[in-house]
mmCIF file with all atom_site columns, C-alpha atoms in Angstrom:
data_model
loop_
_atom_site.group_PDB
_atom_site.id
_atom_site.type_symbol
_atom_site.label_atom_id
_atom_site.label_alt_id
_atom_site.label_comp_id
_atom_site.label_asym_id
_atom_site.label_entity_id
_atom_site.label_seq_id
_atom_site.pdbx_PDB_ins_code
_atom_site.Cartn_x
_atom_site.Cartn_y
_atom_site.Cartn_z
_atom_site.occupancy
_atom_site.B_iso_or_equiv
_atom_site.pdbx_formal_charge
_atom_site.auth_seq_id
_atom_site.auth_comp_id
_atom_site.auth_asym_id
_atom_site.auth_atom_id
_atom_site.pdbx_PDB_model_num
ATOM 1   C CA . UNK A 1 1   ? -36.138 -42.141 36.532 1.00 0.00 ? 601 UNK A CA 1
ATOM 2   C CA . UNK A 1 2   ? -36.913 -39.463 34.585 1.00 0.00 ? 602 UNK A CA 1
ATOM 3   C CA . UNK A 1 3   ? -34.276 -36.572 34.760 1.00 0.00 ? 603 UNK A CA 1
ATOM 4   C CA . UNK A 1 4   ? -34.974 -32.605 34.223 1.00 0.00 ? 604 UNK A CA 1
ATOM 5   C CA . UNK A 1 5   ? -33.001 -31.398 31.472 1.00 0.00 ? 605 UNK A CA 1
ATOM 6   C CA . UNK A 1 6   ? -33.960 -28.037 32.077 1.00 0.00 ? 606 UNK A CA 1
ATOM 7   C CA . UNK A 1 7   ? -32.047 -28.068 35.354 1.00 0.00 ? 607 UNK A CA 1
ATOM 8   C CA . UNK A 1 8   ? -28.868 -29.235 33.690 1.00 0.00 ? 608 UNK A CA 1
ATOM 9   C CA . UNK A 1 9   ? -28.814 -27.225 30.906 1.00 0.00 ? 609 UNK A CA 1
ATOM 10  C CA . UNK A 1 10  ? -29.562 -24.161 33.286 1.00 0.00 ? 610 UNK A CA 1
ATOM 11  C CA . UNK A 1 11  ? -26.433 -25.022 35.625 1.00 0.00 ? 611 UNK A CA 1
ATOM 12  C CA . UNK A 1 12  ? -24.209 -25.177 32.664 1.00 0.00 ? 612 UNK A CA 1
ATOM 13  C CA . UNK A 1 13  ? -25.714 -21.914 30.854 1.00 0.00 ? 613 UNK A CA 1
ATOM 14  C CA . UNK A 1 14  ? -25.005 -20.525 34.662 1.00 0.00 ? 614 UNK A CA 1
ATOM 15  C CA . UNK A 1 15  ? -21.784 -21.719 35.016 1.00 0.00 ? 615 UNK A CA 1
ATOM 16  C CA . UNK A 1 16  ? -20.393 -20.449 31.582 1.00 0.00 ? 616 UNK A CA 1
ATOM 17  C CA . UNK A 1 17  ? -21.435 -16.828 31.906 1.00 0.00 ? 617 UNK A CA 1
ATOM 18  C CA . UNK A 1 18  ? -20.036 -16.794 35.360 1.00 0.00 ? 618 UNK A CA 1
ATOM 19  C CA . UNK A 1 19  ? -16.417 -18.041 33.794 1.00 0.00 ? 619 UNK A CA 1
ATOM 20  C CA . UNK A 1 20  ? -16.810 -15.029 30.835 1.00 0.00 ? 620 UNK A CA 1
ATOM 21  C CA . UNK A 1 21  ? -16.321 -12.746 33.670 1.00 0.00 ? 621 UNK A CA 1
ATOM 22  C CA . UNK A 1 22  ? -17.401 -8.826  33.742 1.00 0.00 ? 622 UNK A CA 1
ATOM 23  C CA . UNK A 1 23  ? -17.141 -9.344  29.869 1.00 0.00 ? 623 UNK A CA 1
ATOM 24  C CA . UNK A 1 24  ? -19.279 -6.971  27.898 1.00 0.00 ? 624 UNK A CA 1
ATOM 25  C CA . UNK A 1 25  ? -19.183 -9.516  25.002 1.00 0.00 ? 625 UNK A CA 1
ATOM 26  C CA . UNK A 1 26  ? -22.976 -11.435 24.133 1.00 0.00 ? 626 UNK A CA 1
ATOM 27  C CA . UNK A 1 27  ? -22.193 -15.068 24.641 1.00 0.00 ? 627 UNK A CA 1
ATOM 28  C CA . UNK A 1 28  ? -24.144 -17.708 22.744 1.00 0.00 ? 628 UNK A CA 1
ATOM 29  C CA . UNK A 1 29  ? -25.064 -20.623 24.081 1.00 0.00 ? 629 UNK A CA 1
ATOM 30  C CA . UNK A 1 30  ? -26.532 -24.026 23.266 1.00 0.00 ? 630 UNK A CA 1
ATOM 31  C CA . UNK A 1 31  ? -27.182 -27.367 25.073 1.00 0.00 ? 631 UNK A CA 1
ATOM 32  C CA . UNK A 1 32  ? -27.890 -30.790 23.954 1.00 0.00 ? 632 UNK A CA 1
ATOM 33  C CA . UNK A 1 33  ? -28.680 -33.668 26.080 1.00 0.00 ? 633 UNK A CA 1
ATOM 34  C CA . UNK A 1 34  ? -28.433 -37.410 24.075 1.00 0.00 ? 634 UNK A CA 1
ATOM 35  C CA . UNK A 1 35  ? -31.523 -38.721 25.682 1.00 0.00 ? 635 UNK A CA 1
ATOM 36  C CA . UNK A 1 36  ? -34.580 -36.816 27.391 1.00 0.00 ? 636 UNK A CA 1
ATOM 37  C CA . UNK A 1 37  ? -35.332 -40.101 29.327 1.00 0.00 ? 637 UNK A CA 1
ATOM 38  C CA . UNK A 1 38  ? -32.869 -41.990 31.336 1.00 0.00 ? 638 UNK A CA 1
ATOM 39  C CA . UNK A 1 39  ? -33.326 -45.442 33.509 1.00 0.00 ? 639 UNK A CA 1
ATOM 40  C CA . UNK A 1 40  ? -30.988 -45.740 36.566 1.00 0.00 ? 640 UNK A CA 1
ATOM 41  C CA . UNK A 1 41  ? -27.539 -46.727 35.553 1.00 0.00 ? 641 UNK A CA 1
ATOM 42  C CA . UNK A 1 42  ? -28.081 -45.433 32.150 1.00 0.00 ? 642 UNK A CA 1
ATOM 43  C CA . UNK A 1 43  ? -25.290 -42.981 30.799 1.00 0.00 ? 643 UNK A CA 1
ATOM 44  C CA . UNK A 1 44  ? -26.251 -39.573 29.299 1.00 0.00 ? 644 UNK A CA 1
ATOM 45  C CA . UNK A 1 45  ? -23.906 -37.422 27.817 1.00 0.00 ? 645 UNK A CA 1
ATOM 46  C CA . UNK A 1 46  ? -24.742 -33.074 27.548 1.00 0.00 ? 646 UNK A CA 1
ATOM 47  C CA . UNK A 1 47  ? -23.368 -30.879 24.908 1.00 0.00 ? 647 UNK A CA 1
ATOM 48  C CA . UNK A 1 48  ? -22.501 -27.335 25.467 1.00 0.00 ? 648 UNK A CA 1
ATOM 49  C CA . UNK A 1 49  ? -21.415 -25.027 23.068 1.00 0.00 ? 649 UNK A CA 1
ATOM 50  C CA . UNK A 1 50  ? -20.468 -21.347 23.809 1.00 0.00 ? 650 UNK A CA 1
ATOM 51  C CA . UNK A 1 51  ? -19.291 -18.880 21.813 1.00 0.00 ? 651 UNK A CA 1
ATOM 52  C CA . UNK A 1 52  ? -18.892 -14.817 21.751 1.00 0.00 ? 652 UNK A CA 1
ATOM 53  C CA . UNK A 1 53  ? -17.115 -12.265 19.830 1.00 0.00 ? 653 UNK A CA 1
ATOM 54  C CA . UNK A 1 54  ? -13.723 -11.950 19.068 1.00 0.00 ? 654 UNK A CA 1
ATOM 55  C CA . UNK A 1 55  ? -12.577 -9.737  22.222 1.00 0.00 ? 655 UNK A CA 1
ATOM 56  C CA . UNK A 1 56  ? -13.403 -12.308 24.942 1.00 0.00 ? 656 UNK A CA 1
ATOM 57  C CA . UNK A 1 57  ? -12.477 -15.688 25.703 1.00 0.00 ? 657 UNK A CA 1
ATOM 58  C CA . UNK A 1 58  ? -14.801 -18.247 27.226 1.00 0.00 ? 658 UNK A CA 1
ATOM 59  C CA . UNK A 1 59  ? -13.813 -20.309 30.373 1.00 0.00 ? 659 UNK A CA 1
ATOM 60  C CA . UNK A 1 60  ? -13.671 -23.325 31.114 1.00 0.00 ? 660 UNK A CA 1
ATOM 61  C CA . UNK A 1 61  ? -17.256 -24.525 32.155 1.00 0.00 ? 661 UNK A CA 1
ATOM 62  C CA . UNK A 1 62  ? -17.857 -26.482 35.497 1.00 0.00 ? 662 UNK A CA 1
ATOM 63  C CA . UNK A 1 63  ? -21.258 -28.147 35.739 1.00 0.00 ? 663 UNK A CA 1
ATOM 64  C CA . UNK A 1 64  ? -22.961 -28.295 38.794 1.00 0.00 ? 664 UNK A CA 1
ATOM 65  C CA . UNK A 1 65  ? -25.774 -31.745 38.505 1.00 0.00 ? 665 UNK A CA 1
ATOM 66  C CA . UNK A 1 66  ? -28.408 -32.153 40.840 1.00 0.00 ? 666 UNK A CA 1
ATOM 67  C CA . UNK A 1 67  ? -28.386 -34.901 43.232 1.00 0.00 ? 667 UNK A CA 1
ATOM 68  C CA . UNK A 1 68  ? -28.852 -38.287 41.438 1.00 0.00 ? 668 UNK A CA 1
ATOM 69  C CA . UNK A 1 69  ? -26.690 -37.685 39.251 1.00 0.00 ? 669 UNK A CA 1
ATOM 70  C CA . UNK A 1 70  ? -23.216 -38.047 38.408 1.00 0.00 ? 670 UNK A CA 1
ATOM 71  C CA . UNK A 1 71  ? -20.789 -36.472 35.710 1.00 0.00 ? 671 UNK A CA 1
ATOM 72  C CA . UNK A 1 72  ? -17.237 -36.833 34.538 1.00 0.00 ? 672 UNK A CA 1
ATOM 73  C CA . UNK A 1 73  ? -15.260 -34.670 32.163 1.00 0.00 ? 673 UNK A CA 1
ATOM 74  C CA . UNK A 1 74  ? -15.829 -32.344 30.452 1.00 0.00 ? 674 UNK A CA 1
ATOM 75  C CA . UNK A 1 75  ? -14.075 -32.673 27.727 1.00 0.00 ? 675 UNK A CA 1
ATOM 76  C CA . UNK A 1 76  ? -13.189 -29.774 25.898 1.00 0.00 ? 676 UNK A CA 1
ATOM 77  C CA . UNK A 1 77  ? -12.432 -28.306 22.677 1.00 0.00 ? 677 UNK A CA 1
ATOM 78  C CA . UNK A 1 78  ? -12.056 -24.771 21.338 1.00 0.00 ? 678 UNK A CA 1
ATOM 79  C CA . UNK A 1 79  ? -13.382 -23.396 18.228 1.00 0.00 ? 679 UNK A CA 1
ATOM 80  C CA . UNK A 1 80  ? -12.669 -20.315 16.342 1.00 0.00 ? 680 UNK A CA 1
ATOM 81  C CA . UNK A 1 81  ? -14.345 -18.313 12.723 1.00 0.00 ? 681 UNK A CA 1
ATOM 82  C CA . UNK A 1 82  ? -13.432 -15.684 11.048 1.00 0.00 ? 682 UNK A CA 1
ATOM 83  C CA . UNK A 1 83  ? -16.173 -14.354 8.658  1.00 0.00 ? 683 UNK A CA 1
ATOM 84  C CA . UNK A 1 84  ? -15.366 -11.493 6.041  1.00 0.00 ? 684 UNK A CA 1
ATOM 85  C CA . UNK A 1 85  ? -18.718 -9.934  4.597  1.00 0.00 ? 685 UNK A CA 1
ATOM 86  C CA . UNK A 1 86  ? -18.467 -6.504  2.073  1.00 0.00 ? 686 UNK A CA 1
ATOM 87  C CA . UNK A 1 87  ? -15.163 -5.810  3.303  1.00 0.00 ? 687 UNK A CA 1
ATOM 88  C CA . UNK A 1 88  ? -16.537 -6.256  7.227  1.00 0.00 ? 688 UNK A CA 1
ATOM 89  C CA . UNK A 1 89  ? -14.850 -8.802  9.734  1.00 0.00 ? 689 UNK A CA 1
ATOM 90  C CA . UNK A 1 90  ? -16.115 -10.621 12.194 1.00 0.00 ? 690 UNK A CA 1
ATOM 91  C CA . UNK A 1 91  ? -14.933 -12.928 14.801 1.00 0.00 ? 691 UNK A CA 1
ATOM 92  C CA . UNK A 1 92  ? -16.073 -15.424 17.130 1.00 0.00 ? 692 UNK A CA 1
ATOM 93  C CA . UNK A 1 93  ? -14.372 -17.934 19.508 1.00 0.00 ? 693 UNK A CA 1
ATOM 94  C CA . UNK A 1 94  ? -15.902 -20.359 21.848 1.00 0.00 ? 694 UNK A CA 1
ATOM 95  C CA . UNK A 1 95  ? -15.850 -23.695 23.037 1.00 0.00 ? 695 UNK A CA 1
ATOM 96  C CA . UNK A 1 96  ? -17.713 -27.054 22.946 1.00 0.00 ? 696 UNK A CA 1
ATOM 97  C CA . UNK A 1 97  ? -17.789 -29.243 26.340 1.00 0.00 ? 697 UNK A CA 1
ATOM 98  C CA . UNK A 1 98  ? -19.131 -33.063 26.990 1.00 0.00 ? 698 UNK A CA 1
ATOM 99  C CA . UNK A 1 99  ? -19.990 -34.516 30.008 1.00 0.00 ? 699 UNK A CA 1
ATOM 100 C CA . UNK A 1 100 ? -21.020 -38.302 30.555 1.00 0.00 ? 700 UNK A CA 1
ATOM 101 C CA . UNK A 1 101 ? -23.471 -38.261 32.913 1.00 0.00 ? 701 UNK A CA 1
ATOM 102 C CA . UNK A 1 102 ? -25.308 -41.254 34.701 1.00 0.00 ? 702 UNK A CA 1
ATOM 103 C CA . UNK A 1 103 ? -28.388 -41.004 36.621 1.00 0.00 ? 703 UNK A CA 1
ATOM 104 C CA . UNK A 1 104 ? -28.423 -43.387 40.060 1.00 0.00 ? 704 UNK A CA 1
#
């Protein structure tokens, strides 16, 4: 069974802009799945990282699989930087969720 990772990743991109709200904030996202090609039964796990400036917080993401396939988690942990360039700060915060999946 070959699954679509473009699906997947969309529903989670999806999912976390919906959480950051009316935020006027640009939120950076990336997605990594562990294997392009999975056999039934196989377990997959999918990456997402999120992140945006300072002044907004990003939810917690809900992913939404297509049918085949099942997921538990996420788990969930926040990150934070502080960068200080010629006497300029930035921020960012965001977060960085796993799910197992397993295609049936």
């Amino acid at each position: 069974m070959r699954t679509a990772p473009a699906s997947l990743a969309g529903a989670v991109c999806l999912s976390v802009l919906a959480s950051v709200g009316a935020a006027h904030a640009d939120v950076a996202l990336r997605t990594e799945l562990s294997q392009r090609k999975v056999e039934v039964g196989a377990r997959f796990t999918l990456q997402l990282r999120a992140s945006t400036d300072g002044r907004d917080q990003v939810g917690n993401p809900e992913l939404k699989v297509p049918a085949g396939i099942t997921a538990s988690g996420p788990s969930v942990g926040s990150q934070s930087q502080v960068s200080i360039v010629n006497g300029q700060m930035t921020q960012s915060v965001g977060i960085s969720a796993t799910w197992v999946l397993v295609a049936s």
